[in-house]
Structures are given as structure tokens and as C-alpha cells.
Coordinates of C-alpha atoms and ligand atoms in Angstrom, one line a residue:
M995 CA 41.3 105.2 36.1
P996 CA 44.2 104.4 33.7
K997 CA 47.4 104.1 35.6
A998 CA 49.4 106.6 33.5
Y999 CA 46.8 109.4 33.7
R1000 CA 48.0 112.2 35.9
P1001 CA 44.7 113.8 36.9
L1002 CA 44.6 117.5 35.9
S1003 CA 48.2 117.4 35.3
S1004 CA 50.5 119.7 37.1
K1005 CA 52.8 119.5 34.0
V1006 CA 50.2 121.5 32.0
S1007 CA 50.6 125.1 32.8
N1008 CA 47.4 127.1 33.5
M1009 CA 48.8 129.5 31.0
S1010 CA 48.6 126.9 28.1
K1011 CA 46.7 128.6 25.3
I1012 CA 46.6 125.7 22.9
A1013 CA 45.9 122.0 23.7
V1014 CA 47.2 119.6 21.0
I1015 CA 45.7 116.1 21.1
F1016 CA 47.1 112.9 19.5
G1017 CA 47.1 109.2 20.2
T1018 CA 48.3 107.3 17.1
R1019 CA 51.6 107.1 15.2
P1020 CA 50.4 109.1 12.2
E1021 CA 48.9 111.8 14.3
L1022 CA 52.2 112.3 16.2
I1023 CA 54.1 112.3 12.9
K1024 CA 51.9 115.0 11.5
L1025 CA 51.4 117.1 14.7
S1026 CA 54.9 117.0 16.0
P1027 CA 56.2 119.6 13.5
V1028 CA 53.1 121.7 14.4
V1029 CA 53.9 121.5 18.1
N1030 CA 57.5 122.5 17.5
A1031 CA 56.5 125.4 15.2
L1032 CA 54.0 126.6 17.8
R1033 CA 56.5 126.4 20.6
Q1034 CA 58.9 128.5 18.6
R1035 CA 56.2 131.0 17.6
I1036 CA 54.4 131.6 20.8
G1037 CA 56.5 129.9 23.5
D1038 CA 56.8 126.5 25.2
D1039 CA 54.4 127.2 28.0
A1040 CA 51.7 128.2 25.6
I1041 CA 51.3 124.7 24.2
S1042 CA 50.2 121.6 26.0
T1043 CA 50.2 118.1 24.5
Y1044 CA 47.8 115.3 25.3
S1045 CA 48.2 111.7 24.2
T1046 CA 45.4 109.2 24.5
G1047 CA 47.9 106.4 23.9
Q1048 CA 45.6 104.8 21.3
H1049 CA 48.7 103.3 19.6
R1050 CA 50.8 102.6 22.6
E1051 CA 53.9 100.9 21.0
L1052 CA 53.9 102.6 17.7
L1053 CA 53.5 106.0 19.3
A1054 CA 56.4 105.3 21.7
Q1055 CA 58.6 104.2 18.7
A1056 CA 57.7 107.3 16.7
Q1057 CA 58.3 109.6 19.7
L1058 CA 62.0 108.5 19.8
C1059 CA 62.6 110.3 16.6
L1060 CA 60.1 113.1 16.8
D1061 CA 61.2 114.6 20.2
T1062 CA 57.8 116.0 21.1
P1063 CA 57.2 116.0 24.8
I1064 CA 53.9 114.5 26.0
D1065 CA 52.6 116.6 28.9
V1066 CA 49.6 114.3 29.8
N1067 CA 49.4 110.7 28.8
F1068 CA 45.9 109.2 29.4
D1069 CA 47.1 105.7 28.3
V1070 CA 43.5 104.7 27.7
M1071 CA 44.0 101.3 26.1
T1072 CA 43.4 98.2 28.2
H1073 CA 42.8 94.6 27.2
A1074 CA 39.5 93.7 25.5
Q1075 CA 37.6 97.0 25.9
S1076 CA 35.1 98.1 23.3
T1077 CA 35.6 101.1 20.9
S1078 CA 32.8 102.9 22.7
D1079 CA 34.5 102.3 26.1
V1080 CA 37.7 103.9 24.7
L1081 CA 35.7 106.8 23.2
A1082 CA 33.7 107.5 26.4
K1083 CA 36.8 107.3 28.6
T1084 CA 38.8 109.6 26.3
V1085 CA 36.0 112.3 26.0
T1086 CA 35.5 112.2 29.8
L1087 CA 39.2 112.6 30.5
L1088 CA 39.7 115.4 28.0
E1089 CA 36.5 117.2 28.9
A1090 CA 37.6 117.3 32.6
E1091 CA 41.0 118.6 31.7
F1092 CA 39.6 121.3 29.4
T1093 CA 37.0 122.3 32.0
Q1094 CA 39.7 123.1 34.5
K1095 CA 42.5 124.4 32.2
R1096 CA 40.4 126.3 29.6
P1097 CA 42.8 126.3 26.7
E1098 CA 41.9 129.0 24.1
L1099 CA 42.1 126.5 21.2
V1100 CA 42.1 122.7 20.8
V1101 CA 44.0 121.1 17.9
V1102 CA 43.1 117.7 16.5
Q1103 CA 44.4 116.0 13.3
G1104 CA 42.9 113.6 10.8
D1105 CA 40.3 110.9 11.4
T1106 CA 41.1 108.8 14.4
M1107 CA 39.0 108.0 17.4
T1108 CA 41.3 110.2 19.4
A1109 CA 40.7 113.2 17.1
F1110 CA 37.0 112.6 17.3
A1111 CA 37.1 112.5 21.1
G1112 CA 39.2 115.7 21.2
A1113 CA 36.7 117.4 19.0
M1114 CA 33.7 116.3 21.2
A1115 CA 35.5 117.4 24.4
S1116 CA 36.3 120.8 22.9
F1117 CA 32.7 121.2 21.5
L1118 CA 31.2 120.3 24.9
N1119 CA 33.4 123.0 26.5
K1120 CA 32.7 125.6 23.8
I1121 CA 36.4 125.9 23.0
P1122 CA 37.2 126.7 19.4
L1123 CA 38.5 123.6 17.5
V1124 CA 41.2 123.5 14.9
H1125 CA 41.2 120.5 12.5
V1126 CA 44.4 119.7 10.7
E1127 CA 44.0 117.6 7.6
A1128 CA 40.5 118.8 7.1
G1129 CA 38.4 118.0 4.1
L1130 CA 39.8 114.6 2.9
R1131 CA 36.7 112.7 1.7
T1132 CA 35.7 109.6 -0.1
L1133 CA 32.0 110.2 0.6
D1134 CA 31.7 106.5 1.4
Q1135 CA 31.1 105.9 5.1
E1136 CA 32.3 102.4 4.8
N1137 CA 35.6 103.2 3.0
P1138 CA 37.6 103.8 5.0
W1139 CA 35.7 102.8 8.1
P1140 CA 35.5 104.4 10.6
E1141 CA 37.7 107.3 9.4
E1142 CA 35.3 108.8 6.8
G1143 CA 32.5 109.1 9.3
L1144 CA 34.8 110.4 12.0
R1145 CA 36.3 113.2 9.9
Q1146 CA 32.9 114.3 8.6
M1147 CA 31.6 114.5 12.2
I1148 CA 34.7 116.4 13.3
A1149 CA 34.1 118.9 10.5
R1150 CA 30.6 119.7 11.9
V1151 CA 32.1 121.1 15.2
T1152 CA 35.4 122.6 13.7
T1153 CA 36.0 126.3 14.0
L1154 CA 39.1 126.5 11.7
H1155 CA 39.6 123.9 9.0
L1156 CA 43.2 123.4 7.9
A1157 CA 42.9 121.7 4.5
P1158 CA 46.0 120.1 2.9
T1159 CA 45.0 120.8 -0.7
P1160 CA 42.6 122.9 -2.8
G1161 CA 40.7 119.7 -3.4
A1162 CA 40.1 119.2 0.3
R1163 CA 39.0 122.8 0.6
A1164 CA 36.5 122.3 -2.2
N1165 CA 35.1 119.2 -0.4
L1166 CA 34.5 121.3 2.7
M1167 CA 32.9 124.1 0.7
R1168 CA 30.5 121.6 -0.8
E1169 CA 29.4 120.8 2.7
G1170 CA 28.5 124.4 3.3
I1171 CA 31.5 125.5 5.3
P1172 CA 32.3 129.2 4.6
S1173 CA 35.5 129.8 2.8
E1174 CA 36.8 132.2 5.5
K1175 CA 36.9 129.2 7.9
I1176 CA 39.2 127.2 5.6
H1177 CA 42.9 127.6 5.0
V1178 CA 44.9 125.5 2.6
V1179 CA 48.2 124.7 4.4
G1180 CA 49.7 121.6 2.9
N1181 CA 50.6 118.6 5.0
P1182 CA 52.7 119.0 8.1
G1183 CA 53.6 115.3 8.0
I1184 CA 55.9 116.1 5.1
D1185 CA 57.8 118.8 7.1
K1186 CA 59.7 116.3 9.2
L1187 CA 60.3 114.1 6.2
V1188 CA 61.8 117.1 4.4
A1189 CA 63.9 118.1 7.4
L1190 CA 65.2 114.5 7.9
R1191 CA 66.1 114.2 4.3
N1192 CA 68.0 117.5 4.3
A1193 CA 69.9 116.7 7.5
P1194 CA 69.8 112.9 8.1
K1195 CA 70.7 112.0 11.7
S1196 CA 72.2 108.6 10.6
P1197 CA 74.2 107.6 7.5
A1198 CA 72.1 106.9 4.4
K1199 CA 71.3 103.2 3.8
E1200 CA 72.7 101.4 0.8
K1201 CA 69.9 100.0 -1.4
S1202 CA 72.0 96.8 -2.1
S1203 CA 72.0 96.0 1.7
L1204 CA 68.2 95.8 1.5
T1205 CA 67.7 94.1 -1.9
K1206 CA 70.3 91.4 -1.2
G1207 CA 71.4 91.2 -4.8
R1208 CA 68.1 91.7 -6.4
T1209 CA 67.5 94.7 -8.7
K1210 CA 64.4 96.3 -7.3
L1211 CA 63.0 97.1 -3.9
V1212 CA 59.2 97.1 -3.1
L1213 CA 57.9 98.3 0.3
I1214 CA 54.6 97.0 1.7
T1215 CA 52.5 98.3 4.6
M1216 CA 48.9 97.2 5.4
H1217 CA 46.7 97.9 8.4
R1218 CA 43.2 99.2 7.5
R1219 CA 40.2 97.6 9.2
E1220 CA 38.4 97.1 5.8
A1221 CA 41.2 94.6 5.1
F1222 CA 40.4 92.4 8.1
D1223 CA 37.1 91.2 6.5
G1224 CA 38.8 88.8 4.1
G1225 CA 40.6 91.4 2.0
L1226 CA 44.0 90.7 3.6
D1227 CA 43.6 87.0 2.8
H1228 CA 43.1 87.9 -0.8
F1229 CA 45.9 90.4 -0.7
C1230 CA 48.3 87.7 0.6
D1231 CA 47.2 85.2 -2.2
E1232 CA 47.9 87.9 -4.8
L1233 CA 51.2 88.7 -3.1
Q1234 CA 52.3 85.1 -3.4
K1235 CA 51.7 85.2 -7.1
T1236 CA 53.5 88.5 -7.4
L1237 CA 56.5 87.3 -5.4
R1238 CA 56.9 84.3 -7.8
M1239 CA 56.5 86.5 -10.9
H1240 CA 58.9 89.2 -9.7
S1241 CA 61.8 87.2 -8.4
N1242 CA 64.2 90.1 -9.3
C1243 CA 62.5 92.3 -6.7
M1244 CA 63.0 92.2 -2.9
F1245 CA 59.7 92.9 -1.1
I1246 CA 60.0 94.3 2.5
W1247 CA 56.9 94.3 4.7
P1248 CA 57.1 96.0 8.1
L1249 CA 54.2 94.3 9.9
H1250 CA 51.7 96.4 11.8
P1251 CA 51.5 95.1 15.4
N1252 CA 47.7 94.5 15.2
P1253 CA 47.3 90.7 15.7
A1254 CA 44.4 90.8 13.1
V1255 CA 47.1 91.7 10.5
R1256 CA 49.9 89.4 11.9
D1257 CA 47.9 86.3 12.2
V1258 CA 46.7 86.4 8.6
V1259 CA 50.1 87.2 7.2
R1260 CA 51.9 84.5 9.2
K1261 CA 49.3 82.0 8.0
H1262 CA 50.1 82.7 4.4
F1263 CA 53.9 83.1 4.8
S1264 CA 54.8 80.5 7.4
D1265 CA 57.6 79.0 5.4
D1266 CA 60.5 81.5 5.1
E1267 CA 62.2 79.4 2.4
E1268 CA 59.2 79.4 0.0
F1269 CA 59.4 83.1 -0.6
P1270 CA 63.1 84.2 -0.3
N1271 CA 62.3 87.6 -1.9
L1272 CA 59.9 88.5 1.0
C1273 CA 61.2 90.0 4.2
L1274 CA 58.7 90.4 7.0
T1275 CA 59.9 92.7 9.7
E1276 CA 58.9 94.6 12.8
P1277 CA 57.5 98.2 12.1
F1278 CA 60.3 100.5 11.0
P1279 CA 61.1 103.4 13.4
Y1280 CA 59.9 106.5 11.5
E1281 CA 63.4 107.7 10.8
E1282 CA 64.2 104.4 9.2
M1283 CA 61.1 104.5 7.1
I1284 CA 62.1 107.9 5.8
S1285 CA 65.6 106.7 4.9
V1286 CA 64.3 103.5 3.2
L1287 CA 61.3 105.0 1.3
P1288 CA 63.3 107.0 -1.3
L1289 CA 65.3 103.8 -2.1
A1290 CA 62.2 101.9 -3.0
D1291 CA 61.1 101.4 -6.6
L1292 CA 57.5 100.9 -5.6
V1293 CA 55.2 101.0 -2.5
I1294 CA 52.1 98.8 -2.0
S1295 CA 50.0 100.0 0.8
D1296 CA 46.6 100.9 2.3
S1297 CA 48.0 103.7 4.4
G1298 CA 47.1 107.3 4.1
G1299 CA 50.5 108.6 5.1
M1300 CA 52.3 106.3 2.6
Q1301 CA 50.1 107.7 -0.2
E1302 CA 51.5 111.1 0.7
E1303 CA 55.1 110.3 1.4
A1304 CA 55.9 107.8 -1.4
P1305 CA 54.9 110.1 -4.3
Y1306 CA 56.6 113.0 -2.4
C1307 CA 59.8 111.0 -2.6
G1308 CA 59.2 110.1 -6.3
V1309 CA 58.1 106.6 -5.5
P1310 CA 54.9 105.2 -7.1
I1311 CA 52.3 103.6 -4.9
I1312 CA 49.7 100.8 -5.5
V1313 CA 46.8 101.7 -3.2
V1314 CA 45.2 98.6 -1.7
R1315 CA 41.8 100.2 -1.2
D1316 CA 38.6 100.5 -3.3
I1317 CA 38.7 104.3 -3.1
T1318 CA 41.1 107.0 -1.9
E1319 CA 40.6 110.5 -0.4
R1320 CA 43.8 111.6 -2.1
P1321 CA 42.5 111.5 -5.7
E1322 CA 45.3 113.8 -6.8
I1323 CA 47.9 111.1 -6.7
I1324 CA 45.9 109.0 -9.1
E1325 CA 45.1 111.9 -11.4
L1326 CA 48.8 112.7 -11.5
G1327 CA 49.8 109.1 -12.4
L1328 CA 51.8 108.7 -9.2
G1329 CA 49.5 106.0 -7.8
H1330 CA 47.1 103.3 -8.9
I1331 CA 44.0 101.9 -7.1
A1332 CA 44.2 98.1 -6.9
G1333 CA 41.1 97.6 -4.8
S1334 CA 41.0 96.2 -1.3
R1335 CA 41.5 92.6 -2.7
A1336 CA 44.4 93.7 -4.9
L1337 CA 43.2 91.7 -7.9
D1338 CA 46.0 91.4 -10.6
L1339 CA 48.5 92.8 -8.2
S1340 CA 51.4 91.3 -10.2
E1341 CA 50.3 93.2 -13.4
H1342 CA 50.0 96.4 -11.4
V1343 CA 53.5 95.9 -10.1
S1344 CA 54.9 95.3 -13.6
G1345 CA 53.1 98.4 -14.9
F1346 CA 54.8 100.7 -12.4
L1347 CA 58.2 99.0 -12.5
D1348 CA 58.4 99.4 -16.3
T1349 CA 57.2 103.0 -16.6
P1350 CA 59.0 105.9 -14.9
L1351 CA 56.9 108.6 -13.2
D1352 CA 56.5 112.0 -14.8
P1353 CA 58.9 114.4 -12.9
N1354 CA 56.5 117.3 -13.3
A1355 CA 53.8 115.3 -11.6
I1356 CA 56.1 114.7 -8.7
V1357 CA 56.8 118.4 -8.3
T1358 CA 53.1 119.2 -8.5
W1359 CA 52.4 116.8 -5.7
Q1360 CA 55.3 118.2 -3.6
K1361 CA 53.8 121.7 -4.1
L1362 CA 50.4 120.4 -3.1
Q1363 CA 51.9 119.0 0.1
G1364 CA 53.5 122.3 1.2
Q1365 CA 57.1 121.4 0.5
G1366 CA 58.1 121.2 4.2
R1367 CA 56.6 124.6 5.3
S1368 CA 53.1 123.6 6.4
S1369 CA 53.7 123.6 10.2
V1370 CA 55.2 127.2 10.1
Q1371 CA 52.1 128.4 8.2
I1372 CA 49.8 126.7 10.7
A1373 CA 51.7 128.3 13.6
E1374 CA 51.3 131.7 12.0
L1375 CA 47.6 131.2 11.6
L1376 CA 47.1 130.0 15.2
A1377 CA 49.2 132.7 16.7
K1378 CA 46.7 135.2 15.5
L1379 CA 43.9 133.4 17.2
V1380 CA 45.3 133.4 20.8
S1381 CA 45.7 136.2 23.3
Ligands
UD9_130 C1 41.9 107.2 6.1 C2 43.4 107.6 6.2 O1 44.1 107.5 5.3 N1 43.8 108.0 7.5 C3 45.2 108.2 7.8 C4 45.5 107.5 9.0 O2 46.9 107.2 9.1 P1 47.7 106.2 8.2 O3 46.9 105.3 7.3 O4 48.7 107.1 7.4 O5 48.5 105.4 9.3 P2 49.8 104.5 9.3 O6 50.0 103.8 8.0 O7 49.8 103.7 10.6 O8 51.0 105.6 9.4 C5 51.7 106.1 8.4 C6 52.9 106.8 8.9 O9 53.7 105.8 9.6 C7 55.0 105.7 9.1 N2 55.4 104.4 9.2 C8 54.8 103.3 8.6 C9 55.2 102.0 8.7 C10 56.3 101.8 9.5 O10 56.8 100.6 9.7 N3 57.0 102.8 10.1 C11 56.6 104.1 10.0 O11 57.2 105.0 10.6 C12 54.8 106.2 7.7 O12 56.1 106.7 7.2 C13 53.8 107.3 7.8 O13 54.3 108.5 8.2 O14 45.2 108.3 10.2 C14 45.9 109.5 10.2 C15 45.8 110.2 11.6 O15 44.7 110.9 11.8 C16 45.4 110.4 9.1 O16 46.2 111.6 9.0 C17 45.6 109.7 7.8 O17 44.9 110.4 6.8

């Protein structure tokens, strides 16, 4: 049994009505505002939080800023275990907990293995499941893998689908889900971003301290599994050309801790002096990301959250994927798909740096994301479902 797992935790009150499950950095970023809104709406004891610890370090780093207590930490990750081991362990632990504690609702978010395990455990216990970020689809099981498959399977056992946008709602209805089971609520991941931007805890950063005398700032993040199959190598080749072509830009790349990312990147950029306009760093704490992002002129990323946050802050994004489940940002002209190999990256960069975004498109995206009020809407909906 994992060392940090406290069996049938005494910290979770038997009166807990809603169990909220997360395990990765983006799940915590998106669910923490929901947990806080629920605590305010129906009381602290009514909510219990479970972390699987799927992203151990990144979750701990994000937790420092998001102040959401974790009632039970399963800490499931151990060295060299298979994905099915992690899944089996997580479903077993959650199912045992739910069997004893019988929450009235289980909440999962997005498309991770943690969310899928939470969904299976609630299904096996016949506990109604709420899915946050329901209905994002590419309809290509391999892109992104395994997320597209996981979120489609979660939808099959979900009771209440909380779709971020009307487009996500339409996707669910095409799968036969009745409209009364779907609510469009925006994106709670934006709520904390809005709150932090309105009341920053630390002084704003100066752009010049980041660009070191250059005129433009480009932020990069990369971590998807599709990229491990040679795509990241191609991306690094394209990035080398881009760094040479855009010597007036400073490129900052907080590296994901996954060794499959770091080893490839270090191989391509072993000589610090060859590319003085590239800064490879440790992952930014979330609060720092939120303060740096609005200063950027462009983001290059394969991340889902960055596709939401960058355009929200009025920053264009080059999406290093073959397809996106957030087609609205492409349709609005706030993002561009460069493909998972990022062919002609340098031209894509020039295109965005030379053309300002349409301010109306930015406002449309901000409205689609809920403008910082998503978690309160979610808490109102869930409050009606519990005793
Ligand atoms: C297929 C897909 O799109 N799935 C997504 C995937 O999440 P992702 O791709 O968004 O994951 P990441 O990129 O790891 O996280 C992003 C967050 O991290 C912050 N950040 C980043 C770098 C850094 O140095 N410091 C930071 O603080 C950043 O601001 C942002 O908030 O799973 C989620 C969970 O289910 C889903 O919701 C989500 O759709």
C-alpha cells in the first residue's frame, strides 16, 4: 500500500457530501476554485478532496499558490510501474473509500488517468458523477492520446456534464446525451487567473527583466505524449532555426519534469552559448506563470490549459499538435495549428508577431471561458443536487 495513503481517512468527515478527485497540476488548477466555491456555498465539512498524486512534484508546486487542502493523498506513483498498475491501484483505493464514506456526488475534471479512475470508482458504487470540462473532442483517439479516449469513456458514466462552451455541449449532444444533463459553465481554470490578475500577491514582473534587452518575449511549454514519438526532436530542430531567425526575441521554456521531455531538449540545446535567446528553466510555479503570461508576445505549446489561458490574456498561441479540441481559438484567429512536428515554425512565429490580434475575438473567448465566474456557477448547480 502506498506510504502516504491513510486508509479510510479520518480526515474525511462521514458527512462529506461531495468527493472531489484530482491528481495532476492542471486538474488542481481547474478544480481548486470549484472546491473553494463549494466550501463557501455548502460548508467545509461537506466537501472532501482526494489526490492520487499522479503528478507529485507539479501538484505540490501548484498547491503552494492554490491553497486547497488535500484530505486524502493516495500518492500512487512508484518507480517503473505500468499505467494499468496505476489505474488498478487508483480505482481500488477510491472504490474502497466511496464504499465506506458514500458521498452523494463525485466530481472529476478533464481527461487524465485520475479522472478516469474516479469515474470508474463512482460508477462501480452507483454514485452520481459530475464531469467538469465535459465535451471537449477531437474525435481522433490517437490525438491526444490517451486523453481523447479517456474523456469519451468518462462521458459514458457521467450524470451531470459541465461543458465549458456551447461547442462542447454540441459535441455531447451528438453522442446522444440529453440536453438536460449538460450545463455550459465556462472554465473554472480561468477563475483563479482572473482573481490573481485582479489582486496579485506579488509585485508585477517587468518584461525587460525577462527579455534581457530583446524586444519580444515568447513562452514555450511542451509535454504531450504524442511528442515523445519523434515529434519533440522535430520541434527542437524547428526551434533552432526559429531562434536564429528571431534573434530579437527571448524564448523562455519552463521544462516539464518528465525525463522523456528533458532528455530530448537537453540533447538539442546542450551548448548554452549557441542559443543566447533561449532560456530553459524549471517549471514555473502557477502564480509566476500567470504573472509572466500576459507579458508574452506569443506562446508556443501543446498544452490544453495554455490554449485557454494565453488567448484569455490576449496572447496568441501556436499549437504544436495536429488537431485541437478547442477549435474556437483557431476560428477566432487567436491560435494557429502548427502540427506535432511544428514544420515552418519560424514562419508561424513571424505571422503572429507581425499581426495584432482582433480585440473583439479576445473578448469573445473571454466570454466563452466564463470570465472568472465558472466555479460559482458550478457550486450553485451542485448545491441543488445534495441533501
Ligand atoms: C488534451 C488536453 O488538452 N488536456 C488538458 C490536460 O492539461 P494540460 O495540457 O493543460 O496540462 P499542463 O500543460 O501540464 O498544465 C497547464 C497548466 O499548468 C500551468 N503551468 C504550465 C507550465 C508551468 O511551468 N507552470 C504552470 O503553472 C499553466 O498555466 C496551465 O494552467 O489535462 C487537463 C486535466 O484534466 C485537462 O483539463 C486539459 O484539457
